[in-house]
JSON list of C-alpha atoms in Angstrom, two decimals:
[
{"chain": "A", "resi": 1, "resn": "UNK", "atom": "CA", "xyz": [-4.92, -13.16, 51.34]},
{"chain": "A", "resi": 2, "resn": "UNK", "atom": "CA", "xyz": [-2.86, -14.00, 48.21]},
{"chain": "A", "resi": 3, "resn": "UNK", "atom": "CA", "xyz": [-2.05, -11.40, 45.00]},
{"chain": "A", "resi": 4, "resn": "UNK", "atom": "CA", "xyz": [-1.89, -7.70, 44.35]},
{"chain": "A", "resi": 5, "resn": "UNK", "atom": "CA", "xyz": [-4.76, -5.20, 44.18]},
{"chain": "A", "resi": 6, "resn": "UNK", "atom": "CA", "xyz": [-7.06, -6.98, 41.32]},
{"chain": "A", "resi": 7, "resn": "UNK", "atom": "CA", "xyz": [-8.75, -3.03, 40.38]},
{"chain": "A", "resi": 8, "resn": "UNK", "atom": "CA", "xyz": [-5.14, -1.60, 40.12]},
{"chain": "A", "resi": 9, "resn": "UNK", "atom": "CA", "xyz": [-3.93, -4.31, 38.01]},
{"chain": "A", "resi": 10, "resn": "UNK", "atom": "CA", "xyz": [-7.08, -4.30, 35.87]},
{"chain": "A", "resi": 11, "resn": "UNK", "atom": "CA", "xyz": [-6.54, -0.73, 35.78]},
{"chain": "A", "resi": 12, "resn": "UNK", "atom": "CA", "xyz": [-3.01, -1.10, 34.69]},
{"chain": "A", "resi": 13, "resn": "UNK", "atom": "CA", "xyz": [-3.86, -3.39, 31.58]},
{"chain": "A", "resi": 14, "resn": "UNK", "atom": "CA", "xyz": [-6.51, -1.36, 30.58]},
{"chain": "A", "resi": 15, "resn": "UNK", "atom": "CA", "xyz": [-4.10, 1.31, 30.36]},
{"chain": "A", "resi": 16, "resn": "UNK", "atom": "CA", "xyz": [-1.57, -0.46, 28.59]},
{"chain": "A", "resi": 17, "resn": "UNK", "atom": "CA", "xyz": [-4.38, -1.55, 25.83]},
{"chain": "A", "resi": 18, "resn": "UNK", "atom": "CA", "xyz": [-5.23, 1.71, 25.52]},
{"chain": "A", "resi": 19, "resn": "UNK", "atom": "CA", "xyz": [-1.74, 3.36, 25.10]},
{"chain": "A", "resi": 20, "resn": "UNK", "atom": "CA", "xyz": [-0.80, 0.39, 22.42]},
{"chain": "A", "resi": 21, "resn": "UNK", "atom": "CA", "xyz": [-4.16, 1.20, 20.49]},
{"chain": "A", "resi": 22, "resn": "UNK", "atom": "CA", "xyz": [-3.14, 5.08, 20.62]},
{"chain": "A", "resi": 23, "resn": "UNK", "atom": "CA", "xyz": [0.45, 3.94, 19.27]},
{"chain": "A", "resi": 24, "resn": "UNK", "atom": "CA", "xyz": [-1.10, 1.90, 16.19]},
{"chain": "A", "resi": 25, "resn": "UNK", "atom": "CA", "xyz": [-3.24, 5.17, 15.50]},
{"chain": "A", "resi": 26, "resn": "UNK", "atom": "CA", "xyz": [0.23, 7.02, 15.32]},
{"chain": "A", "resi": 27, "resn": "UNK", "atom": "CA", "xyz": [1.86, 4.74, 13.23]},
{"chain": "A", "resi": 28, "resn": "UNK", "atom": "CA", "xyz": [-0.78, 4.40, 11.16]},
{"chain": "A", "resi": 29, "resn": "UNK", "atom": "CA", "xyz": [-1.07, 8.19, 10.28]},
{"chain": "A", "resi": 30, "resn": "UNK", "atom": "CA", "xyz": [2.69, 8.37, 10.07]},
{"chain": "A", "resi": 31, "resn": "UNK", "atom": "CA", "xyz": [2.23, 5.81, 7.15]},
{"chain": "A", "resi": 32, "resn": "UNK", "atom": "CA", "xyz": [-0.37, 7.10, 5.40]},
{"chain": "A", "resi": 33, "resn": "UNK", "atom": "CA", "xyz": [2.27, 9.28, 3.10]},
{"chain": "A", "resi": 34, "resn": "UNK", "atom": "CA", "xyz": [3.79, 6.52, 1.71]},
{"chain": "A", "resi": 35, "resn": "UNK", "atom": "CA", "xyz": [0.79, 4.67, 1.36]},
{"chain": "A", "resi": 36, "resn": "UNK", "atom": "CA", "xyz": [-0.73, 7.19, -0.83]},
{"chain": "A", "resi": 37, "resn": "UNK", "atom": "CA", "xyz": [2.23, 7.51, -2.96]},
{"chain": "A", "resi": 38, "resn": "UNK", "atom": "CA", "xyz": [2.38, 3.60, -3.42]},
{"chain": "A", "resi": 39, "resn": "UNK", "atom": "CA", "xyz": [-1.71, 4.65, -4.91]},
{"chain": "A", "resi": 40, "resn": "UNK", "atom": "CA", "xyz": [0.13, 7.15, -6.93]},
{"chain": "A", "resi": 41, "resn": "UNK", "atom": "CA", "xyz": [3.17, 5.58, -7.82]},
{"chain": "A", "resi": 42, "resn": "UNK", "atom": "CA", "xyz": [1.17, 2.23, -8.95]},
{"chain": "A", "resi": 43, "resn": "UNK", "atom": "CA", "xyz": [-1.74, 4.51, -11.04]},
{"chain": "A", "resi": 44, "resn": "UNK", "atom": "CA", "xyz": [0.37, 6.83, -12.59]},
{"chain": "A", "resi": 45, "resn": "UNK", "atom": "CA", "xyz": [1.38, 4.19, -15.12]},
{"chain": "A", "resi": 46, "resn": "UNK", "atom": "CA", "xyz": [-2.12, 2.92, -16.12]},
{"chain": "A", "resi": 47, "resn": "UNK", "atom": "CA", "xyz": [-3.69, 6.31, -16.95]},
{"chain": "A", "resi": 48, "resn": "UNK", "atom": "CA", "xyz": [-0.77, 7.49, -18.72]},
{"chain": "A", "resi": 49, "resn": "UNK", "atom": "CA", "xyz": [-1.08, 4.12, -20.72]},
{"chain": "A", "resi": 50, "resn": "UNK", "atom": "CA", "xyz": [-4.96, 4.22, -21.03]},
{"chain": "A", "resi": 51, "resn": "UNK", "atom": "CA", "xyz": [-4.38, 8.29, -22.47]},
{"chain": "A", "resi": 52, "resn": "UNK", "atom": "CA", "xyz": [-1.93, 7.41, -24.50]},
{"chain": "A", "resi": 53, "resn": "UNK", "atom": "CA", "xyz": [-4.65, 4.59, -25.62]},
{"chain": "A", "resi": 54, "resn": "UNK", "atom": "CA", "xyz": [-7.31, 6.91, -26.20]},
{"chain": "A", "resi": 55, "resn": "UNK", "atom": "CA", "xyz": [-5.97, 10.59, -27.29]},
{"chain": "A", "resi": 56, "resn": "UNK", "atom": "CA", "xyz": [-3.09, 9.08, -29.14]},
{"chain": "A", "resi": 57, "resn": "UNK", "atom": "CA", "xyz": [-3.89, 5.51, -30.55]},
{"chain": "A", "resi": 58, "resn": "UNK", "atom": "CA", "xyz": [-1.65, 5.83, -33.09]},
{"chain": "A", "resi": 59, "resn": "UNK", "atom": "CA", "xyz": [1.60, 5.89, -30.72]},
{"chain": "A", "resi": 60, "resn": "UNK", "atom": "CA", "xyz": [0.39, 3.29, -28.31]},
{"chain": "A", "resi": 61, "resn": "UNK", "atom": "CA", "xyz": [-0.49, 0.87, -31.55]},
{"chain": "A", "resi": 62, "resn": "UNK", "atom": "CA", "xyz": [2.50, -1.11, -31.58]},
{"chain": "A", "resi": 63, "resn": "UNK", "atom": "CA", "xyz": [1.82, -2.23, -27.87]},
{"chain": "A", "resi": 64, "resn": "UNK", "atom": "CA", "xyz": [-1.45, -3.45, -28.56]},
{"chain": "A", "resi": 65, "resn": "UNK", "atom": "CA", "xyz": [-1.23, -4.81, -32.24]},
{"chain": "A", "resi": 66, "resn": "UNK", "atom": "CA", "xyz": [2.59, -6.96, -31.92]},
{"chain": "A", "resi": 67, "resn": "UNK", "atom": "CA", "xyz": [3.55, -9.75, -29.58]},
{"chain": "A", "resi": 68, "resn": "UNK", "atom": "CA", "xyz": [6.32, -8.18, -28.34]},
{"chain": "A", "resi": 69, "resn": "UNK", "atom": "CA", "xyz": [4.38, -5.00, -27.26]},
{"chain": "A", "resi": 70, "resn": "UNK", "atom": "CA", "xyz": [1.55, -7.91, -25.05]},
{"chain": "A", "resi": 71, "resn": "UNK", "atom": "CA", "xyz": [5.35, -8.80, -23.26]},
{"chain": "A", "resi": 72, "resn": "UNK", "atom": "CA", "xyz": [6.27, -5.46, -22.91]},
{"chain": "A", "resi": 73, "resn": "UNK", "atom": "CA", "xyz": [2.83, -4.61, -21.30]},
{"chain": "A", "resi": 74, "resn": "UNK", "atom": "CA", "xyz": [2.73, -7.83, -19.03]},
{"chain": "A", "resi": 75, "resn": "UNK", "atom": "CA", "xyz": [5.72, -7.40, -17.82]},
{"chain": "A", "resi": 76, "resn": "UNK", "atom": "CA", "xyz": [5.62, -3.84, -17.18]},
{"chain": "A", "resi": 77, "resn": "UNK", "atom": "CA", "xyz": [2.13, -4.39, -15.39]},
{"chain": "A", "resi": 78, "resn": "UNK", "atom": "CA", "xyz": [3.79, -7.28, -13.12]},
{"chain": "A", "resi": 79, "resn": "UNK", "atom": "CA", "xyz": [6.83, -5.14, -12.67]},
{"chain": "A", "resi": 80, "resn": "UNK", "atom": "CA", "xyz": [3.62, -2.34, -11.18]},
{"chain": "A", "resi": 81, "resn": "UNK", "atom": "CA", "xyz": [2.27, -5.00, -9.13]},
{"chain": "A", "resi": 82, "resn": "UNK", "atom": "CA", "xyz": [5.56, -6.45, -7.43]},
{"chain": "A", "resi": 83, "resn": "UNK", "atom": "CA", "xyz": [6.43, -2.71, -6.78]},
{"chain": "A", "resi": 84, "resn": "UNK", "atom": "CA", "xyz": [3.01, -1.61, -5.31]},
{"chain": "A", "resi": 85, "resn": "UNK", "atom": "CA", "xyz": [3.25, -5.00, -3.02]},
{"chain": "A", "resi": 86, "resn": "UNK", "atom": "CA", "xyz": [6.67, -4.23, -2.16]},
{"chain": "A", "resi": 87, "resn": "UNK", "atom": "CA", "xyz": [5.73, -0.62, -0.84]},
{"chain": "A", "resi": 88, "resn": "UNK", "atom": "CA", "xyz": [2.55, -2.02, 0.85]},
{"chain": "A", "resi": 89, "resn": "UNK", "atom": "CA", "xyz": [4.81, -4.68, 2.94]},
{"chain": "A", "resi": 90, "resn": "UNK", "atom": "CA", "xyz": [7.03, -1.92, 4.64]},
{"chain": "A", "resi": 91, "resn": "UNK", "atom": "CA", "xyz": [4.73, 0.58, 5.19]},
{"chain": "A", "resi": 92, "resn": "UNK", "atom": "CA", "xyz": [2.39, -2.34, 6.89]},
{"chain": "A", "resi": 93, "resn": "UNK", "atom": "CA", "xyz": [1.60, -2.08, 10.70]},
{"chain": "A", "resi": 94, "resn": "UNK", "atom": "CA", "xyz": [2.45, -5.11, 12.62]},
{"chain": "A", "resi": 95, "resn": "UNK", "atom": "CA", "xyz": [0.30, -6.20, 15.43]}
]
């Protein structure tokens, strides 16, 4: 007879799946802070905008009536992007 005890090995890697599958969970609750403030963080900006947009069109005009205010808004909305990216790569489990 050759090898080890197949049920205690089986029963071995079963529990080492199950512990790694508990340890994602962790992590994954552990991270859901910053991943709500990256929601936050990258929303904030837009509904300000949009309110400023609706309540106050007047004050928002020169952003939506100039070239210069299409930059501005472009690069302000990449700038919201790259940042909400950023925050989503290190808060990202990895397998």
């Amino acid at each position: 007879r050759v090898g080890g005890n197949l049920a205690e090995v089986l029963d071995n890697i079963s529990d080492t799946l199950r512990d790694r599958l508990q340890t994602k969970r962790d992590m994954s609750v552990l991270t859901a802070q910053s991943r709500a403030s990256a929601t936050i963080i990258t929303g904030l900006p837009i509904l300000l905008a949009l309110g400023l947009y609706v309540f106050v069109p007047g004050y928002f005009a020169p952003m939506t009536s100039t070239f210069v205010g299409y930059v501005l808004l472009g690069i302000a909305g990449l700038l919201i992007l790259i940042g909400n990216i950023f925050i989503r790569r290190m808060t990202a489990l990895q397998s």
